[in-house]
Amino acid sequence: MQARKRYLLVSICGIIVLLLYLTSHRPNQDGDFHTLLSVSRGFLDHDDLKDESDLQPAPRHRRETETRFKGANRTQCRMETCFNYTKCVHGFKVHIYPSQEKISTSYSKILSVIRDSKYYTSDPAKACVFILSIDTLDRDALNTLGVESYVKFIQMQLRMLPLWNNGQNHILFNLYSGTWPDYTEDLGFDPGQAILAKASIPDSSFRPNFDISLPLFHKELAAKGGEKGSLSANTIPPGRKYMLVFKGKRYLAGIGSDTRNSLYHIHNSKDIILLTTCKHGKGWKALSDERCPVDNANYDMYDYKPMLYNATFCLVPRGRRLGSYRFLEALQAGCIPVLLSNGWELPFSEVIDWSRAAIWGDERLLLQIPTIVRSIPNVDILALQQQAQFLWETYFSSVEKIALTTLEIIKDRITHHMSRSSFVWNTPPGAFSVLPEFSQDVSSFPFFYGSLGLAPSEQFTAVIYVTNCVVISSSPVYKLVRNLGKSQFLGKILILWNCDTPPPPRSRWPVPAQVPIILKQEEVKTISARFYPWEDISTDAVLSLDEDAMLSDEEINLSYSVWRSFPDRIVGFPARNHYWDEAHMRWGYTSKWTNDYSMILTGAAFYHRYYNYLYTNTLNEALHKVVDQSQNCEDLLMNFLVSHVTKLPPIKVTQRKQYKESMSSNFVSKQSPWLQSAHFAQRQTCMNAFVEGFGYMPLVRSNLRLDPVLFKDPVSNLRKKYRKMEKL
């Protein structure tokens, strides 16, 4: 019995020792990559062990392992763990802390455009996201943006903010972090749980679906509008002088020097022009090598801008940091970026498909770059150039677009059920112009019919704006409604009755009984009501009409058939133009009959109903105020909006010349202001206010007019589809 007890006691002790041993040697829950690597070394050749550059963990694994060393509070942040969604019950609103100190020019632009946006709120209780008034753009102690831009003691200032809450629901903008010689990613303060909108961010520290990678941009970048892309011709093959170009600093020592020091190997002085200079910094002469005199001489032989605009590919090697100014410069020039910056998380990579606009190179395989770019087919080159221009003009050409793209990405994360697809972000006109609040079906928008193989609906809704309260049987509005009723494409008539007296009853309107006619009076308060997104408008096409518009049924049918081929444009009859008045240094407005035009008046024009939604819900309040105060210029603002979205001009359809003559004589009442000089002066004032609001002049000129086939041709009228038009 005693022996059994001893054996049992020994067995229990052995089991306990075994359990303690297994517990102390349990593998790390995350799987330590370096432990696995040490085990796997026994299966590697001796030569493989000499270079460990390819034995490093993947970016995702690096992020996970770095979490254990940098602290889970920050590096493990995701929207689900570090963002308080309950603050967004009032919608996506952004609050900016009151300004307390001097800030850099670039940060001032960011704050200004956000304050002017539809997302800004001055009430922090309604805010979903907060932005500091403390300038965090430049965290380089050597001051990249200027002496005043490096803010000291940020950590102490953050703790004093009543809404900081360890950075939760805050966005921190940063372009530069770290300083000479290592340029580490140290911001100099703890951002806590704040979202970092940062340039030159490496994929090893980037937090997917939380941080946002920004482009590095010059402080001279326009606040609004921005410079247009320079791709002037869509030619195959590309008619540019140079295949591959670069011009920039050569770093003689320190981080970022290896790649640029090797560029001379592929420079051929013919179609590959890669220029570097040693002449930068105070001590460059002490560090110069034997190649510096030759490099400096070659560098001065070429002007940067002409070389950039005459190149098909532009090399974008890393600088001291991963990002480079050359990236945006290449996009603007219509030059395809060739990236040499291993580990760089590209700007807005969460939504932008950069494989359609840029070429990824490898810093370790520099000599392969010429072969890579020469092997790309000409058709693909044109597609890459066009996509680069689209991305530049949509998301990068101004500080406003960069800042608002950042906000739109965060908004899509918060309202994930209404987020826009990659197709929308990477297809013209881009995410800014496709609002999921209108519809989550891309076929509901006027931009994608062709790519989806669809066509607009086969009927239109006529919207007539009426201000003449005296209506008799011979009134122009009755004649207009009668002609509308003759069109087989008419689906509905909406009368906006802007009068104090009630409108005539339904029975008095000369329209077929099967055509619905809806009268609205109480809801019509201002002239902008004609572009309100009325729920009664169910067709894709809207025919906007003034009450005195003189259109026959054939003119209506022709213009509607043209619009169905161009559903993203304004298609109509009376045209106007803009010009630059050099003497007064302002934009001018003219109604003279010339060989080109840039606007179609919406007194007789087709457009897609989605533009009513954009007009009402997205335009700045200051622009609406200009229209409401003047009770004029709403048609100009609609033309500005459509051209801003599409980057295209409207389309003019055949118009009887008598239209202009009648408007100037018999059919215009003495009280009509349309021909008075004050009317043109007012519209000119409106135009310049709109240019200021948009930040640039979006109108595009055209000299295209679409006539029916055989129009005015000396053939029998019986052979023509629109037979009555030539008699009008």
XYZ file of C-alpha atoms in Angstrom:
728
model
C 0.000 0.000 0.000
C 2.837 2.379 0.867
C 4.460 1.626 -2.492
C 1.260 2.481 -4.327
C 1.033 5.808 -2.528
C 4.641 6.603 -3.424
C 4.042 5.712 -7.116
C 0.857 7.810 -7.204
C 2.629 10.777 -5.595
C 5.535 10.537 -8.060
C 3.086 10.334 -11.018
C 1.181 13.412 -9.871
C 4.410 15.373 -9.426
C 5.558 14.302 -12.872
C 2.314 15.450 -14.470
C 2.565 18.800 -12.694
C 6.166 19.298 -13.860
C 5.158 18.397 -17.435
C 2.267 20.883 -17.386
C 4.540 23.606 -16.042
C 7.088 22.884 -18.758
C 4.527 22.954 -21.581
C 2.994 26.157 -20.256
C 6.321 27.967 -20.052
C 7.271 26.886 -23.603
C 3.923 27.510 -25.316
C 4.387 29.125 -28.751
C 3.607 32.828 -29.032
C -0.043 33.323 -29.960
C 0.878 35.628 -32.834
C 3.553 33.295 -34.198
C 6.947 34.933 -33.895
C 8.313 35.323 -37.406
C 11.911 35.421 -36.257
C 11.533 32.087 -34.412
C 10.116 30.523 -37.543
C 12.916 32.043 -39.565
C 15.591 30.605 -37.280
C 14.050 27.151 -37.608
C 13.749 27.436 -41.391
C 17.388 28.468 -41.800
C 18.359 24.832 -41.785
C 16.585 24.444 -45.113
C 18.305 27.408 -46.798
C 21.396 27.353 -48.933
C 24.518 29.047 -47.660
C 24.204 31.801 -50.320
C 20.664 32.600 -49.215
C 21.853 33.352 -45.710
C 24.170 36.127 -46.916
C 21.298 38.459 -47.855
C 18.344 38.684 -45.514
C 16.587 41.451 -47.483
C 14.107 38.979 -48.978
C 13.651 37.097 -45.696
C 11.811 39.924 -43.989
C 8.178 39.454 -43.013
C 5.330 40.622 -45.215
C 3.914 44.122 -44.511
C 0.856 42.740 -42.731
C 3.040 40.575 -40.458
C 5.368 43.499 -39.791
C 2.376 45.542 -38.635
C 1.318 42.763 -36.279
C 4.778 42.216 -34.788
C 5.428 45.932 -34.418
C 2.241 46.158 -32.389
C 3.898 44.176 -29.594
C 6.746 46.679 -29.360
C 5.011 50.019 -30.041
C 1.935 49.507 -27.920
C -1.436 48.138 -28.881
C -3.225 51.369 -28.017
C -2.169 52.975 -31.293
C -0.981 50.380 -33.770
C -3.944 48.060 -33.365
C -6.412 50.855 -34.084
C -9.171 50.172 -36.577
C -12.420 52.008 -37.110
C -14.144 49.323 -35.048
C -11.801 49.732 -32.066
C -10.685 53.379 -31.984
C -13.608 55.291 -33.487
C -16.812 56.230 -31.669
C -19.641 55.811 -34.185
C -22.224 57.147 -31.743
C -20.922 60.669 -32.323
C -22.129 60.462 -35.938
C -25.871 60.298 -35.179
C -26.265 63.803 -36.652
C -24.631 62.707 -39.900
C -21.084 63.198 -41.074
C -20.140 66.609 -39.705
C -16.651 67.988 -39.082
C -15.701 70.472 -36.385
C -12.474 72.494 -36.358
C -11.139 73.771 -33.055
C -10.970 77.578 -32.782
C -7.678 78.963 -34.055
C -5.285 79.901 -31.295
C -1.951 80.511 -32.978
C -0.257 81.208 -36.279
C -0.254 78.283 -38.696
C 1.514 77.503 -41.965
C 0.092 78.476 -45.346
C -0.607 74.869 -46.305
C -2.460 74.070 -43.086
C -4.409 77.302 -43.334
C -5.632 76.183 -46.780
C -6.715 72.803 -45.406
C -8.727 74.358 -42.586
C -10.228 76.985 -44.880
C -11.551 74.558 -47.504
C -13.006 72.285 -44.815
C -14.805 75.233 -43.213
C -16.279 76.052 -46.641
C -17.406 72.469 -47.228
C -20.871 71.015 -46.686
C -19.515 68.872 -43.843
C -18.403 71.682 -41.532
C -20.260 72.464 -38.326
C -19.408 75.093 -35.735
C -21.222 73.077 -33.065
C -18.919 70.419 -31.556
C -21.947 68.595 -30.111
C -23.074 67.774 -33.677
C -19.627 66.784 -34.919
C -18.666 63.277 -35.936
C -15.008 64.118 -36.622
C -12.699 66.754 -35.138
C -9.711 68.547 -36.670
C -7.078 70.399 -34.683
C -6.309 74.058 -35.154
C -2.780 73.137 -34.014
C -0.548 72.827 -37.077
C 0.782 69.259 -37.276
C 1.791 69.306 -40.959
C 5.502 69.774 -40.340
C 7.061 67.661 -37.600
C 10.581 68.151 -38.900
C 12.490 70.155 -36.311
C 14.613 71.619 -39.134
C 11.450 73.311 -40.469
C 10.547 72.272 -43.995
C 7.603 74.650 -44.334
C 9.069 77.622 -42.527
C 10.311 78.834 -39.150
C 6.803 79.194 -37.751
C 5.514 75.796 -38.832
C 7.124 73.544 -36.207
C 4.898 73.630 -33.156
C 6.506 72.782 -29.841
C 4.906 71.214 -26.780
C 2.035 69.700 -28.790
C 1.508 66.912 -26.270
C 0.735 69.395 -23.527
C -1.649 71.317 -25.780
C -3.486 68.139 -26.729
C -4.089 67.217 -23.103
C -5.736 70.592 -22.551
C -8.313 70.043 -25.316
C -11.675 69.154 -23.744
C -12.689 66.862 -26.629
C -9.321 65.170 -27.292
C -10.202 61.899 -25.507
C -6.860 60.313 -26.493
C -7.414 61.326 -30.118
C -10.642 59.414 -30.678
C -12.592 60.702 -33.730
C -9.778 63.164 -34.540
C -7.890 63.559 -37.831
C -4.235 64.637 -37.763
C -2.760 65.960 -41.007
C 0.984 65.527 -41.485
C 3.339 65.981 -44.458
C 6.767 65.742 -42.798
C 7.913 63.723 -39.805
C 11.372 63.026 -38.459
C 14.512 64.904 -39.395
C 18.148 64.516 -40.418
C 19.799 62.062 -40.560
C 17.359 59.156 -40.093
C 14.012 60.781 -40.985
C 12.114 58.380 -38.760
C 8.324 58.376 -38.542
C 8.408 60.080 -35.147
C 5.822 62.873 -34.888
C 7.263 64.172 -31.642
C 4.051 63.469 -29.751
C 1.654 60.607 -29.127
C -1.307 60.777 -31.567
C -3.229 58.282 -29.471
C -6.263 56.933 -31.296
C -6.380 59.716 -33.887
C -6.596 58.955 -37.601
C -3.323 59.905 -39.293
C -3.717 61.544 -42.693
C -0.029 61.432 -43.513
C 2.327 61.762 -46.481
C 5.229 59.370 -47.137
C 3.753 56.775 -44.838
C 5.422 53.319 -45.019
C 3.262 50.239 -45.357
C 4.920 48.807 -42.229
C 3.306 51.417 -39.958
C 0.201 52.128 -42.020
C -3.006 51.016 -40.304
C -5.372 49.748 -43.020
C -8.924 51.043 -42.943
C -7.869 53.635 -40.385
C -4.964 55.824 -41.500
C -5.009 57.669 -44.836
C -1.962 58.137 -47.037
C -1.638 61.664 -48.438
C 0.426 62.938 -51.363
C 3.337 65.244 -50.657
C 2.341 68.630 -52.107
C 3.970 72.035 -52.483
C 2.772 74.920 -50.359
C 2.059 76.721 -53.665
C -0.657 74.193 -54.567
C -3.916 76.041 -55.239
C -6.460 76.091 -52.431
C -9.346 75.498 -54.864
C -9.726 74.650 -58.528
C -6.125 73.973 -59.380
C -4.162 73.611 -62.558
C -5.689 71.452 -65.276
C -3.957 68.398 -66.630
C -1.566 68.900 -69.532
C -2.490 65.912 -71.678
C -3.564 67.869 -74.754
C -3.807 65.057 -77.308
C -4.925 61.441 -77.127
C -2.523 60.017 -79.687
C -1.354 56.490 -80.406
C 1.578 56.150 -80.330
C 2.293 58.947 -77.838
C 3.909 61.845 -79.643
C 6.310 62.836 -76.892
C 10.040 63.351 -77.337
C 11.308 61.487 -74.270
C 10.533 58.004 -73.029
C 11.645 58.447 -69.390
C 12.778 61.559 -67.482
C 13.744 62.747 -64.020
C 15.344 65.889 -62.659
C 16.121 66.349 -58.980
C 18.597 66.290 -56.142
C 21.211 63.590 -55.704
C 21.849 62.730 -52.087
C 25.529 62.022 -51.548
C 25.038 60.380 -48.169
C 22.320 59.271 -45.829
C 18.908 57.752 -46.325
C 17.503 57.913 -49.845
C 20.903 58.269 -51.500
C 21.299 54.782 -52.979
C 18.603 54.984 -55.646
C 19.351 58.480 -56.930
C 23.086 57.823 -56.937
C 22.516 54.974 -59.397
C 20.331 56.752 -61.941
C 23.287 57.588 -64.188
C 23.498 53.913 -65.132
C 20.347 54.118 -67.284
C 20.679 57.724 -68.496
C 21.402 57.679 -72.255
C 21.120 61.392 -73.224
C 18.612 60.440 -75.939
C 15.160 59.351 -74.855
C 16.044 58.547 -71.239
C 17.047 61.750 -69.449
C 17.773 61.293 -65.747
C 19.406 64.381 -64.246
C 20.665 64.894 -60.712
C 22.614 67.639 -59.005
C 24.875 67.699 -55.985
C 24.406 71.431 -55.426
C 22.024 71.508 -52.495
C 22.587 71.937 -48.801
C 25.349 73.884 -47.105
C 28.025 71.212 -47.091
C 27.600 69.679 -50.531
C 31.132 70.550 -51.688
C 32.696 68.661 -48.815
C 30.660 65.573 -49.743
C 30.955 65.831 -53.532
C 32.354 62.918 -55.516
C 34.012 62.606 -58.931
C 30.651 62.548 -60.756
C 29.320 65.778 -59.274
C 30.861 68.182 -61.872
C 29.385 66.179 -64.775
C 26.016 65.757 -63.054
C 25.785 69.457 -62.228
C 26.633 70.457 -65.806
C 24.048 68.094 -67.333
C 21.472 69.218 -64.811
C 21.701 72.831 -65.985
C 21.264 71.898 -69.657
C 17.544 71.049 -69.409
C 14.515 73.038 -68.284
C 12.382 70.922 -66.001
C 8.851 71.848 -67.159
C 9.395 71.431 -70.943
C 11.151 68.131 -70.307
C 8.305 66.949 -68.062
C 5.584 67.843 -70.551
C 7.440 66.096 -73.376
C 7.912 62.787 -71.582
C 5.805 59.630 -71.649
C 7.100 58.241 -68.326
C 8.400 60.152 -65.311
C 10.638 58.481 -62.765
C 9.532 59.066 -59.162
C 12.347 57.825 -56.910
C 12.148 58.212 -53.179
C 13.822 61.197 -51.585
C 14.767 61.530 -47.955
C 11.252 60.305 -47.309
C 9.231 57.791 -49.299
C 7.020 60.402 -50.941
C 8.158 62.954 -53.496
C 6.856 66.152 -55.073
C 7.588 64.513 -58.434
C 4.558 62.260 -58.011
C 1.927 64.996 -58.344
C 4.007 66.865 -60.902
C 4.000 63.784 -63.135
C 0.238 63.305 -62.792
C -0.430 66.917 -63.761
C 1.820 66.666 -66.816
C 0.070 63.560 -68.115
C 3.349 61.724 -67.585
C 2.997 58.166 -66.280
C 4.722 57.871 -62.866
C 7.320 55.105 -62.564
C 7.663 54.573 -58.824
C 10.944 53.664 -57.134
C 10.052 53.795 -53.451
C 9.835 50.377 -51.889
C 7.389 50.151 -49.010
C 5.496 53.381 -49.793
C 1.744 53.274 -49.153
C 0.466 55.248 -52.142
C -1.883 58.208 -51.646
C -5.526 57.247 -51.057
C -4.636 53.631 -51.817
C -7.767 52.522 -49.985
C -9.927 53.725 -52.879
C -7.632 54.476 -55.840
C -6.454 51.668 -58.104
C -2.951 52.891 -58.927
C -2.257 49.956 -61.255
C -4.349 51.847 -63.820
C -2.279 55.047 -63.643
C 1.286 54.241 -62.505
C 4.083 51.697 -62.922
C 5.695 50.121 -59.871
C 9.432 49.615 -60.070
C 11.823 48.090 -57.565
C 14.723 50.093 -56.154
C 16.873 46.953 -56.223
C 16.131 46.323 -59.919
C 16.819 49.781 -61.354
C 18.470 48.456 -64.526
C 15.235 46.748 -65.542
C 13.234 49.994 -65.677
C 14.054 50.884 -69.346
C 13.014 47.422 -70.488
C 9.787 47.600 -68.496
C 8.618 50.934 -69.886
C 9.567 50.046 -73.481
C 7.542 46.839 -73.287
C 4.231 48.595 -72.505
C 1.912 48.664 -75.571
C 0.903 52.065 -76.945
C -2.779 51.436 -76.224
C -1.969 50.788 -72.570
C 0.210 53.910 -72.448
C -2.716 56.069 -73.555
C -5.005 54.439 -70.983
C -2.438 55.079 -68.227
C -2.047 58.720 -69.280
C -5.787 59.319 -69.365
C -6.269 57.744 -65.952
C -3.393 59.791 -64.510
C -5.055 62.978 -65.801
C -8.424 61.946 -64.383
C -6.939 61.240 -60.947
C -5.017 64.518 -60.945
C -8.009 66.680 -61.855
C -10.425 64.824 -59.561
C -8.463 64.180 -56.358
C -5.102 66.002 -56.367
C -5.112 69.311 -58.264
C -5.915 71.460 -55.214
C -5.730 71.410 -51.448
C -9.519 71.338 -51.389
C -9.649 68.103 -53.371
C -6.984 66.430 -51.227
C -8.704 67.451 -47.982
C -12.205 66.535 -49.169
C -11.023 63.194 -50.565
C -9.742 62.441 -47.068
C -13.131 63.278 -45.597
C -15.021 61.311 -48.246
C -12.962 58.181 -47.504
C -13.757 58.458 -43.792
C -17.424 59.127 -44.560
C -17.588 55.954 -46.679
C -16.140 53.980 -43.770
C -18.727 55.319 -41.341
C -21.694 54.826 -43.687
C -20.395 51.551 -45.026
C -23.826 50.501 -46.285
C -23.765 53.544 -48.588
C -20.084 53.542 -49.501
C -19.020 54.006 -53.111
C -17.436 51.158 -55.025
C -13.951 51.062 -56.511
C -15.614 51.435 -59.907
C -17.062 54.807 -58.891
C -13.816 56.068 -57.336
C -11.753 55.130 -60.399
C -14.161 56.042 -63.209
C -14.932 59.596 -64.371
C -16.367 61.805 -63.002
C -15.221 60.255 -59.690
C -16.591 59.880 -56.179
C -17.231 63.591 -55.534
C -19.913 63.654 -58.227
C -21.593 60.324 -57.436
C -23.555 60.668 -54.211
C -24.950 57.452 -52.718
C -27.650 59.486 -50.959
C -29.275 59.920 -54.385
C -29.015 56.253 -55.347
C -26.820 53.252 -54.669
C -27.433 51.950 -58.188
C -24.811 53.323 -60.592
C -27.277 52.984 -63.469
C -29.264 55.864 -61.900
C -26.471 58.331 -62.696
C -25.932 59.989 -66.092
C -22.251 59.043 -66.359
C -22.221 55.256 -66.715
C -24.835 54.312 -69.319
C -22.211 53.559 -71.961
C -19.915 51.474 -69.748
C -22.910 49.511 -68.411
C -24.479 48.992 -71.837
C -27.660 50.810 -70.798
C -29.719 53.729 -72.073
C -31.784 56.445 -70.342
C -35.511 56.061 -69.910
C -37.599 56.660 -73.023
C -39.691 59.526 -71.668
C -38.995 62.954 -70.211
C -40.603 65.290 -67.686
C -41.200 68.883 -68.739
C -40.709 71.457 -65.959
C -42.180 74.874 -66.825
C -41.368 77.874 -64.653
C -44.242 80.403 -64.770
C -44.118 83.990 -63.487
C -46.769 85.613 -65.719
C -49.941 85.246 -63.690
C -52.331 86.293 -66.485
C -53.051 83.232 -68.612
C -55.443 83.260 -71.571
C -55.975 80.836 -74.415
C -53.405 82.619 -76.594
C -50.751 82.818 -73.880
C -47.269 81.494 -74.789
C -47.404 78.971 -71.961
C -50.580 77.398 -73.401
C -48.972 77.177 -76.837
C -45.916 75.572 -75.281
C -47.986 72.978 -73.411
C -49.944 72.217 -76.571
C -46.709 71.506 -78.495
C -45.385 69.399 -75.644
C -48.491 67.239 -75.796
C -47.678 66.363 -79.414
C -44.371 64.700 -78.464
C -44.527 60.915 -78.131
C -41.713 61.093 -75.542
C -43.550 63.302 -73.048
C -44.147 61.502 -69.756
C -45.271 64.253 -67.410
C -45.591 68.048 -67.091
C -44.657 69.877 -63.906
C -45.839 73.505 -63.657
C -43.969 75.655 -61.115
C -46.443 78.474 -60.531
C -44.524 81.399 -58.993
C -47.527 83.701 -58.701
C -49.754 84.955 -55.909
C -52.943 84.049 -57.790
C -53.912 80.370 -58.070
C -53.086 78.541 -61.315
C -55.772 77.533 -63.842
C -57.427 74.186 -63.117
C -56.214 70.984 -64.785
C -59.089 71.016 -67.279
C -57.948 74.290 -68.872
C -54.474 73.076 -69.810
C -54.362 71.907 -73.453
C -52.638 68.598 -72.869
C -53.781 65.019 -73.634
C -55.710 63.388 -70.826
C -53.218 60.527 -70.499
C -50.361 62.940 -69.708
C -50.179 63.833 -65.990
C -49.862 67.530 -65.244
C -48.825 68.579 -61.738
C -49.203 72.133 -60.456
C -46.980 73.436 -57.649
C -47.418 76.834 -56.069
C -46.870 76.877 -52.318
C -43.479 75.125 -52.600
C -42.174 77.591 -55.206
C -40.509 80.417 -53.283
C -37.382 81.277 -55.274
C -36.126 80.907 -58.809
C -33.940 77.980 -57.669
C -37.145 75.944 -57.298
C -36.909 75.062 -60.984
C -33.855 72.922 -60.105
C -35.261 71.356 -56.955
C -35.200 67.510 -56.999
C -38.982 67.115 -56.990
C -40.156 63.591 -56.202
C -42.664 63.961 -59.032
C -39.787 63.762 -61.530
C -39.364 60.040 -62.136
C -37.848 60.115 -65.626
C -34.113 60.411 -66.254
C -34.554 63.379 -68.589
C -35.820 66.790 -67.540
C -36.849 69.407 -70.100
C -36.465 72.777 -68.385
C -38.615 75.484 -69.964
C -39.423 79.137 -69.521
C -43.078 79.942 -69.985
C -42.377 81.906 -73.183
C -40.133 79.289 -74.829
C -41.109 78.761 -78.470
C -40.502 75.129 -79.380
C -42.305 72.923 -81.862
C -42.863 69.234 -81.259
C -40.159 68.401 -83.844
C -37.614 70.578 -82.075
C -38.493 68.898 -78.799
C -38.172 65.395 -80.283
C -34.855 66.187 -81.985
C -33.248 67.675 -78.883
C -34.463 64.749 -76.770
C -32.965 62.201 -79.175
C -29.667 64.105 -79.030
C -29.757 64.181 -75.228
C -30.225 60.407 -75.047
C -26.849 60.096 -76.797
C -25.238 62.565 -74.348
C -27.134 62.097 -71.055
C -24.395 63.692 -68.928
C -24.582 67.041 -70.775
C -26.981 69.954 -71.047
C -28.575 69.790 -74.502
C -30.681 72.661 -75.754
C -31.208 75.689 -77.935
C -30.320 79.256 -76.822
C -26.555 79.476 -76.289
C -24.344 81.988 -74.517
C -20.601 82.470 -74.151
C -18.042 83.717 -71.668
C -14.813 85.609 -72.299
C -11.974 87.171 -70.369
C -12.194 90.958 -70.173
C -8.556 91.983 -70.087
C -9.325 95.661 -69.567
C -11.306 95.051 -66.378
C -9.513 91.818 -65.377
C -12.711 89.837 -65.000
C -14.928 87.364 -66.806
C -17.527 88.675 -69.224
C -20.893 87.334 -70.414
C -22.215 87.710 -73.948
C -25.208 86.668 -76.017
C -23.662 87.556 -79.378
C -24.012 84.961 -82.129
C -20.499 83.653 -82.643
C -18.823 80.456 -83.775
C -18.531 79.054 -80.278
C -20.457 78.913 -77.019
C -19.990 77.658 -73.468
C -23.491 77.726 -71.975
C -26.971 76.550 -72.928
C -29.723 78.503 -71.248
C -32.074 76.284 -69.298
C -35.084 78.176 -70.584
C -35.183 75.431 -73.244
C -32.803 72.577 -72.440
C -32.642 68.890 -71.503
C -30.517 67.591 -68.641
C -30.452 64.602 -66.274
C -32.566 64.828 -63.115
C -29.516 63.950 -60.984
C -28.187 67.463 -61.561
C -31.191 68.807 -59.638
C -29.968 66.803 -56.644
C -26.405 68.087 -57.011
C -27.601 71.673 -57.497
C -29.712 71.598 -54.330
C -27.558 69.515 -51.996
C -23.893 70.050 -52.876
C -23.355 73.629 -53.981
C -21.937 76.098 -51.494
C -24.515 78.208 -49.656
C -22.794 81.352 -50.891
C -23.548 80.360 -54.495
C -27.220 79.774 -53.712
C -27.303 83.129 -51.953
C -26.105 84.901 -55.119
C -28.985 83.364 -57.092
C -31.662 83.928 -54.447
C -30.725 87.561 -53.856
C -30.658 88.429 -57.542
C -33.512 86.093 -58.579
C -31.371 85.524 -61.646
C -28.397 83.490 -62.866
C -29.737 80.071 -61.830
C -29.184 78.835 -65.393
C -25.581 80.021 -65.326
C -24.996 78.202 -62.044
C -26.433 74.979 -63.493
C -24.053 75.272 -66.470
C -21.145 75.850 -64.093
C -22.136 72.768 -62.103
C -22.483 70.408 -65.079
C -19.235 71.548 -66.704
C -17.464 71.279 -63.338
C -18.619 67.668 -62.976
C -18.112 66.468 -66.558
C -15.238 68.708 -67.717
C -17.209 68.919 -70.979
C -19.196 71.638 -72.797
C -22.966 71.596 -73.338
C -24.423 70.689 -76.729
C -26.371 73.061 -78.945
C -29.118 71.714 -81.205
C -30.484 73.315 -84.372
C -32.329 76.470 -83.500
C -34.470 78.675 -85.662
C -32.902 82.064 -86.110
C -36.320 83.653 -85.634
C -36.109 82.597 -81.983
C -33.618 85.364 -81.296
C -35.479 87.916 -83.406
C -38.828 87.160 -81.807
C -37.326 87.318 -78.361
C -36.016 90.763 -79.183
C -39.264 92.189 -80.492
C -42.836 90.963 -80.508
C -42.813 88.199 -77.906
C -40.960 90.024 -75.154
C -43.011 92.328 -72.982
C -41.875 95.826 -72.253
C -41.268 94.833 -68.655
C -38.898 92.000 -69.623
C -35.362 92.641 -68.416
C -33.673 90.141 -70.726
C -32.480 92.759 -73.207
C -31.553 95.481 -70.749
C -27.917 96.312 -70.074
C -28.518 95.932 -66.321
C -29.490 92.310 -66.948
C -26.153 91.545 -68.620
C -24.240 93.433 -65.935
C -25.985 91.417 -63.240
C -25.225 88.110 -64.969
C -21.626 89.167 -65.385
C -21.430 89.835 -61.648
C -22.971 86.421 -60.990
C -20.456 84.735 -63.264
C -17.478 86.197 -61.437
C -19.004 85.247 -58.076
C -19.411 81.676 -59.329
C -15.797 81.564 -60.503
C -14.694 82.641 -57.038
C -16.921 80.015 -55.430
C -15.673 77.165 -57.617
C -12.093 78.385 -57.401
C -11.655 78.363 -61.180
C -13.587 78.808 -64.449
C -15.188 75.425 -65.208
C -17.012 76.423 -68.412
C -15.706 74.754 -71.579
C -16.141 76.263 -75.044
C -17.466 74.345 -78.026
C -18.272 75.070 -81.663
C -20.379 71.944 -82.191
C -23.987 72.171 -83.324
C -26.043 69.082 -84.063
C -28.504 69.338 -86.953
C -30.833 66.681 -88.371
C -29.524 64.688 -91.298
C -30.376 66.469 -94.605
C -31.143 69.681 -92.696
C -31.176 72.546 -95.221
C -29.990 70.154 -97.940
C -31.473 70.714 -101.429
C -33.473 67.490 -101.485
C -37.153 66.744 -101.294
C -38.673 67.583 -97.945
C -40.413 64.196 -98.002
C -37.037 62.534 -97.480
C -36.424 64.410 -94.248
C -37.439 63.199 -90.786
C -38.002 66.654 -89.312
C -39.881 68.312 -92.125
C -41.395 71.311 -90.372
C -38.209 72.625 -88.773
C -36.887 74.332 -91.914
C -40.156 76.204 -92.354
C -40.102 77.725 -88.880
